[in-house]
Coordinates of C-alpha atoms in Angstrom, one line a residue:
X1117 CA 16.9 37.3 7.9
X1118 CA 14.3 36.8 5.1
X1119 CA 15.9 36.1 1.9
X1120 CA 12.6 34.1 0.1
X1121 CA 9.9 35.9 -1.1
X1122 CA 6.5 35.0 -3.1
X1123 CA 3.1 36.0 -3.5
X1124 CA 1.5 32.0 -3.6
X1125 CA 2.7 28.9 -1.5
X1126 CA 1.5 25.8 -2.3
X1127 CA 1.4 22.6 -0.7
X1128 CA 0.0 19.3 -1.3
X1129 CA -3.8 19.7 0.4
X1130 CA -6.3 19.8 2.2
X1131 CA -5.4 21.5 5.3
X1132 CA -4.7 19.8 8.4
X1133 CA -2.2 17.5 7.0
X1134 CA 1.3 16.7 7.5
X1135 CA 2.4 18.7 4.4
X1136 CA 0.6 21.8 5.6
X1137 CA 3.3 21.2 9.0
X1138 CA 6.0 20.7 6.8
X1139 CA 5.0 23.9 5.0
X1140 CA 4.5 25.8 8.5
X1141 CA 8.1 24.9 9.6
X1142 CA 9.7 25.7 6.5
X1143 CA 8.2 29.0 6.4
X1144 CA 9.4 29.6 9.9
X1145 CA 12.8 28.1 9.1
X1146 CA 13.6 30.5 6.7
X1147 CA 11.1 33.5 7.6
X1148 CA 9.6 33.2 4.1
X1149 CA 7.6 36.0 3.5
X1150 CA 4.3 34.8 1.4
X1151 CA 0.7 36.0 0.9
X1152 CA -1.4 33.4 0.0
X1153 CA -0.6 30.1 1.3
X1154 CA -2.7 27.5 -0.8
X1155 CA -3.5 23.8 -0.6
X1156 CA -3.7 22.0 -3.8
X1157 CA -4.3 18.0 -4.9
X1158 CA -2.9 16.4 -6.9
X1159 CA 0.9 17.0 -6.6
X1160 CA 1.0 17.0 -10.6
X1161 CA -1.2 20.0 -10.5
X1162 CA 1.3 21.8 -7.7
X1163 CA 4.2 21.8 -10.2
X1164 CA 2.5 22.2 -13.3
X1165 CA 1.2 25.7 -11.3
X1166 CA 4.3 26.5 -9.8
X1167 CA 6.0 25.9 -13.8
X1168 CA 3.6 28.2 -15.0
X1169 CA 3.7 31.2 -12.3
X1170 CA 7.0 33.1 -11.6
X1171 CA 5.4 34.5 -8.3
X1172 CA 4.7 31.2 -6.6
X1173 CA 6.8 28.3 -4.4
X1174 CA 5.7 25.1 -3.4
X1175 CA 6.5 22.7 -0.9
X1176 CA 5.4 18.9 -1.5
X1177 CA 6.5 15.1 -0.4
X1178 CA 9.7 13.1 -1.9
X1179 CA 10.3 10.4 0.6
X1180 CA 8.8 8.5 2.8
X1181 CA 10.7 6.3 5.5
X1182 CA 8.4 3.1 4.7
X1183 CA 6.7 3.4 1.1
X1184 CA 9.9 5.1 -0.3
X1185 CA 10.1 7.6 -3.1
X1186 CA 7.2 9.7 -3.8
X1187 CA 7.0 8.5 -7.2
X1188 CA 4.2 11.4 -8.8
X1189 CA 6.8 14.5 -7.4
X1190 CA 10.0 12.4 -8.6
X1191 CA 8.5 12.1 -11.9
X1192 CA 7.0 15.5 -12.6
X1193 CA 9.9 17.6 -10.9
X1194 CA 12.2 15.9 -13.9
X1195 CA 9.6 17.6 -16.5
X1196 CA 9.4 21.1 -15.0
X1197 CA 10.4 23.8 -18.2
X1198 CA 11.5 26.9 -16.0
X1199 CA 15.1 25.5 -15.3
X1200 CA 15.2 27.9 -12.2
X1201 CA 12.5 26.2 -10.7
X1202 CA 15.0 24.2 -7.9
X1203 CA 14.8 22.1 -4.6
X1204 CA 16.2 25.0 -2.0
X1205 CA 15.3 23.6 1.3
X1206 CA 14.1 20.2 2.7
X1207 CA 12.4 19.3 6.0
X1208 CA 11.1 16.1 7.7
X1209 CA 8.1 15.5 9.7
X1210 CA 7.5 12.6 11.9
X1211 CA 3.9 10.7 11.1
X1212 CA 2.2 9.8 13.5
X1213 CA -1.4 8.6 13.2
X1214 CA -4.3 9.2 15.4
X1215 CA -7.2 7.7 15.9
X1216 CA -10.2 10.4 16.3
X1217 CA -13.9 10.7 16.3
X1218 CA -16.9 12.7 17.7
X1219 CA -17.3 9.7 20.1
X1220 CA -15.7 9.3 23.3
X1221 CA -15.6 5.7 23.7
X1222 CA -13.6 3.1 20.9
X1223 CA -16.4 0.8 21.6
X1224 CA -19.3 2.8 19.8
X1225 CA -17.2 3.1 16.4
X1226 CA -18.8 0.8 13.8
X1227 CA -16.6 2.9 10.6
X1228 CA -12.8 3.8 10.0
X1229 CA -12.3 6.1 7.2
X1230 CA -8.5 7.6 6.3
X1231 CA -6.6 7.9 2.9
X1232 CA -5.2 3.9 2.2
X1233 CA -1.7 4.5 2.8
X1234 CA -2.6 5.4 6.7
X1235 CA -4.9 2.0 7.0
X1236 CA -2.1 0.7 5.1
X1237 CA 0.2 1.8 8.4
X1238 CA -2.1 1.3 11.2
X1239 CA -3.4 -2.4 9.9
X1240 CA -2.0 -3.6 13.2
X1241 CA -3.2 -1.5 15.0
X1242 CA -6.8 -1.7 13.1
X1243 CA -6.8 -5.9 13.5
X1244 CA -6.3 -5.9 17.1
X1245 CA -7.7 -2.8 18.6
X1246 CA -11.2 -2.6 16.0
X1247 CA -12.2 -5.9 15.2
X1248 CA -15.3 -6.1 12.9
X1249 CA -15.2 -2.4 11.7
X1250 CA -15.8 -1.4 8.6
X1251 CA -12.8 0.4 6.6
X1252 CA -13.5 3.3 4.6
X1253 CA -11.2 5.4 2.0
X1254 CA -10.9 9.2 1.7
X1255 CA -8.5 11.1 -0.5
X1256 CA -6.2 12.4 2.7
X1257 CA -6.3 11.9 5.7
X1258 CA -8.0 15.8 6.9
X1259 CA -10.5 14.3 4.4
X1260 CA -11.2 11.9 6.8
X1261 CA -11.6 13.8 9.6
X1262 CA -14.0 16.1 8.2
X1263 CA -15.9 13.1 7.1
X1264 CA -16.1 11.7 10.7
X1265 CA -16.9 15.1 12.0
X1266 CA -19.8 15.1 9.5
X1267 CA -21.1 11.5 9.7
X1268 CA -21.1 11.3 13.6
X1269 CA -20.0 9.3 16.6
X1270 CA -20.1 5.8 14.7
X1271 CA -17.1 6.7 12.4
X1272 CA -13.7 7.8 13.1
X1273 CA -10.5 8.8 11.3
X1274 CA -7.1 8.2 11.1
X1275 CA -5.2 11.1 10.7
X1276 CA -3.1 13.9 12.5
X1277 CA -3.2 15.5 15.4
X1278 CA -3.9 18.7 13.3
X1279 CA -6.8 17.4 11.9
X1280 CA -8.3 16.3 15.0
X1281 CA -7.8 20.4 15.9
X1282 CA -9.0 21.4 12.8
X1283 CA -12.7 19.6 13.3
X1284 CA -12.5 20.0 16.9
X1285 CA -12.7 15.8 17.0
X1286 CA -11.6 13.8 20.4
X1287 CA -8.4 11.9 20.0
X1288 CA -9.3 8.2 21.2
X1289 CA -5.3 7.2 20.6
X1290 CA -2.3 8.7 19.2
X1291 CA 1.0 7.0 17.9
X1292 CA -1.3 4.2 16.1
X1293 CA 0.8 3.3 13.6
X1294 CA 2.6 -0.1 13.6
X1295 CA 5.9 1.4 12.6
X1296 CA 6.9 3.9 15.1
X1297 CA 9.7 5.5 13.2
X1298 CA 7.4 6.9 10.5
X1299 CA 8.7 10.3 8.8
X1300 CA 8.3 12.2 5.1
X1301 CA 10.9 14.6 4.0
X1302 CA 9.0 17.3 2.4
X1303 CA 11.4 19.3 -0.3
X1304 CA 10.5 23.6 -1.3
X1305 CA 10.6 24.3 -5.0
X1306 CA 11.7 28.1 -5.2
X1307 CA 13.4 29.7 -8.0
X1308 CA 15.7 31.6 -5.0
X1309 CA 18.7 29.5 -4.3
X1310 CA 19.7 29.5 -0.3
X1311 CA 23.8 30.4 0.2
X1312 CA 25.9 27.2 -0.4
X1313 CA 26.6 25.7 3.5
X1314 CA 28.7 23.0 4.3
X1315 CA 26.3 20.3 5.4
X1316 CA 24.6 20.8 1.8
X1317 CA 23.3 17.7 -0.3
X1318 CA 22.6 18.0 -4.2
X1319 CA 19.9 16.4 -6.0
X1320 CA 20.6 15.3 -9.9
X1321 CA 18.9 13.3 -12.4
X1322 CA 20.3 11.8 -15.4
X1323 CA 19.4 9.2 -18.4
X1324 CA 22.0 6.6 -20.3
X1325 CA 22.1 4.5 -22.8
X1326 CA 20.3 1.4 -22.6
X1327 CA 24.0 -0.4 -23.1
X1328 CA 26.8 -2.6 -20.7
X1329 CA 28.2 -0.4 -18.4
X1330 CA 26.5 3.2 -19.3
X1331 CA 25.2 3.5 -15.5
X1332 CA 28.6 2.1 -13.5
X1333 CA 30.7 4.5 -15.7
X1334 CA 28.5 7.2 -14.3
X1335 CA 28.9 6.4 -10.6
X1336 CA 32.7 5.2 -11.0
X1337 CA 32.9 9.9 -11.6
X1338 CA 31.7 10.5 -8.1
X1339 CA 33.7 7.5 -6.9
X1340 CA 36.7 9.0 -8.5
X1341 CA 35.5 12.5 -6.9
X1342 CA 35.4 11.3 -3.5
X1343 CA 31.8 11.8 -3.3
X1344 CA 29.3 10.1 -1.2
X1345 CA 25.8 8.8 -2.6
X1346 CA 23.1 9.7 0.0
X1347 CA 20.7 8.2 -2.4
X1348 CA 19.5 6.6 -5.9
X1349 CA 16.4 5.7 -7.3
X1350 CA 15.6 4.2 -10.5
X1351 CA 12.5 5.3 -12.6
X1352 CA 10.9 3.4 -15.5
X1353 CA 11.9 6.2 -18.9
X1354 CA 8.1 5.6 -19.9
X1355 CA 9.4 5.2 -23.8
X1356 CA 10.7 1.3 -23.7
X1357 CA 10.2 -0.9 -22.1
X1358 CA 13.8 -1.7 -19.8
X1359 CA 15.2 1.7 -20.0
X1360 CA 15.0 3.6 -16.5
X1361 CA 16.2 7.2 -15.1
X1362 CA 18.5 7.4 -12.0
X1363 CA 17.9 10.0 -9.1
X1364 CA 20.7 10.9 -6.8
X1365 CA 21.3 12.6 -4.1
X1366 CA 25.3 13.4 -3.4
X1367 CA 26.8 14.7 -0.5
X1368 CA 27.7 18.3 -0.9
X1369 CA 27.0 21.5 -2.7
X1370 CA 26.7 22.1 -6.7
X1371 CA 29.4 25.2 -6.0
X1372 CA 32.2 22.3 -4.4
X1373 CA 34.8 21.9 -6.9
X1374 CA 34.7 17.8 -6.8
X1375 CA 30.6 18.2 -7.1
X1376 CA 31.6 20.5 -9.9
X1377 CA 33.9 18.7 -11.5
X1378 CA 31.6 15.2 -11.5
X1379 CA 28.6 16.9 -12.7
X1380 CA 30.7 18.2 -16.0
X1381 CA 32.2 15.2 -16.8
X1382 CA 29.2 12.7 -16.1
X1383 CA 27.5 15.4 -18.3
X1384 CA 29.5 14.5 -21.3
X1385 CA 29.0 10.9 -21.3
X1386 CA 24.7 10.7 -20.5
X1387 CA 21.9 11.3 -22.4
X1388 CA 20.5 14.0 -20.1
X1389 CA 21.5 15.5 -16.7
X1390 CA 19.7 17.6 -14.4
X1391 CA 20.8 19.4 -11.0
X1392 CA 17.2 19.5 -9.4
X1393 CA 18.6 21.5 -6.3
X1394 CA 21.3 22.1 -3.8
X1395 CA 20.4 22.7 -0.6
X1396 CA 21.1 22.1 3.1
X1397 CA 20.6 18.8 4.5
X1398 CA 17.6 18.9 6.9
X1399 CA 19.1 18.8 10.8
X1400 CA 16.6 18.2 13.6

């Protein structure tokens, strides 16, 4: 059944990258019905678009299992004006690096190009399989791979199987990366809420007073509630120095009376509280 509808979709570009998967599976997930789908970088210039147009979603990266929060979509999703603008849906893809190049041999690469958080990933990898190679960085990793596709058989790329499609490259190795259990949950901004299900988590920010106790009184509610923190992050305010927002994620949907019930009272005693989205926990 389609229930989500827009004219635009963005997702964090250039094609051939894990967000344009995640983008792909959440579009099938829901049968999302959408006629342009566009990549865009950076993810500040995603939201600021999708703020701005009532006819567009987007779909961008929160979390990564190693590096953590995504720090620019955290940050920027807290500052979006159209307060129906919400996290609906979540997905999470599993990265997993390649190695890819015109050549068909390892031995006649000389230069490894790939965005730095992949080299950051595949350093193993990199020390003991390429000795003496030059590294190279590109803004993503499909950058990459059209840079190795343009430069010839002395370079290669680290980056999806996707991208090796994409630029018709040969894939020298896959699973490259040191930690195996590599995955990004990827979050779509819609201003169409999904029905509430019962395996639902709820995303909320909130501020406090830079004081004893402000941020304990806050999570002694949901303890109170009976309700179980998936997640929090602290984020630096950006006015003073030592004040920070919290991001949460709770266990449950914004329409359950105990979720209810938290948000109102933990609402009365911070400076600012914001349900980003309720949505259903991604199941594989």
């Amino acid at each position: 059944m389609n229930i989500l509808n827009a004219e635009k979709l963005y997702f964090l570009g250039p094609e051939g990258t894990y967000a344009q998967q995640a983008m792909e599976q959440l579009v099938a997930k829901y049968d999302i019905k959408v006629e342009q789908k566009i990549p865009l970088n950076p993810i500040t210039a995603i939201l600021k678009t999708v703020d701005n147009d009532k006819n567009a979603f987007a779909v961008l990266p929160i979390e990564n299992s190693i590096e953590g929060i995504v720090r620019e979509t955290i940050d920027n999703l807290v500052k979006l004006e159209d307060e129906n603008l919400k996290i609906t849906a979540e997905t999470v893809i599993p990265i997993s690096h390649c190695l890819m190049s015109e050549a068909k041999n390892p031995s006649e690469i000389k230069y490894i190009i790939s965005h730095p958080q992949a080299l950051g990933q595949c350093s193993g990898y990199i020390c003991e399989n390429l000795k003496g190679v030059t590294v190279l960085e590109a803004a993503s990793t499909s950058e990459a791979a059209r840079q190795a596709k343009e430069k010839g058989k002395e370079y290669a790329a680290i980056a999806s199987k996707i991208a090796a499609k994409k630029f018709d490259l040969n894939i020298l190795a896959e699973q490259i990366n040191d930690e195996k259990d590599n995955k990004t949950r990827f979050i779509l901004l819609t201003r169409t809420p999904l029905s509430a299900t019962e395996n639902a988590k709820t995303s909320i920010f909130f501020s406090v007073k830079n004081e004893p106790g402000s941020l304990v009184k806050v999570l002694n509610i949901f303890d109170q509630e009976n309700i179980n923190l998936m997640y929090i992050e602290s984020r630096p305010s950006k006015k003073k120095m030592g004040e920070y927002n919290f991001c949460l994620d709770l266990e449950g949907h914004v329409t359950d009376k105990n979720i209810a019930s938290a948000i109102e009272k933990a609402e009365k005693i911070t400076n600012r509280l914001v349900v980003t989205g309720s949505y259903p926990q991604f199941e594989p």
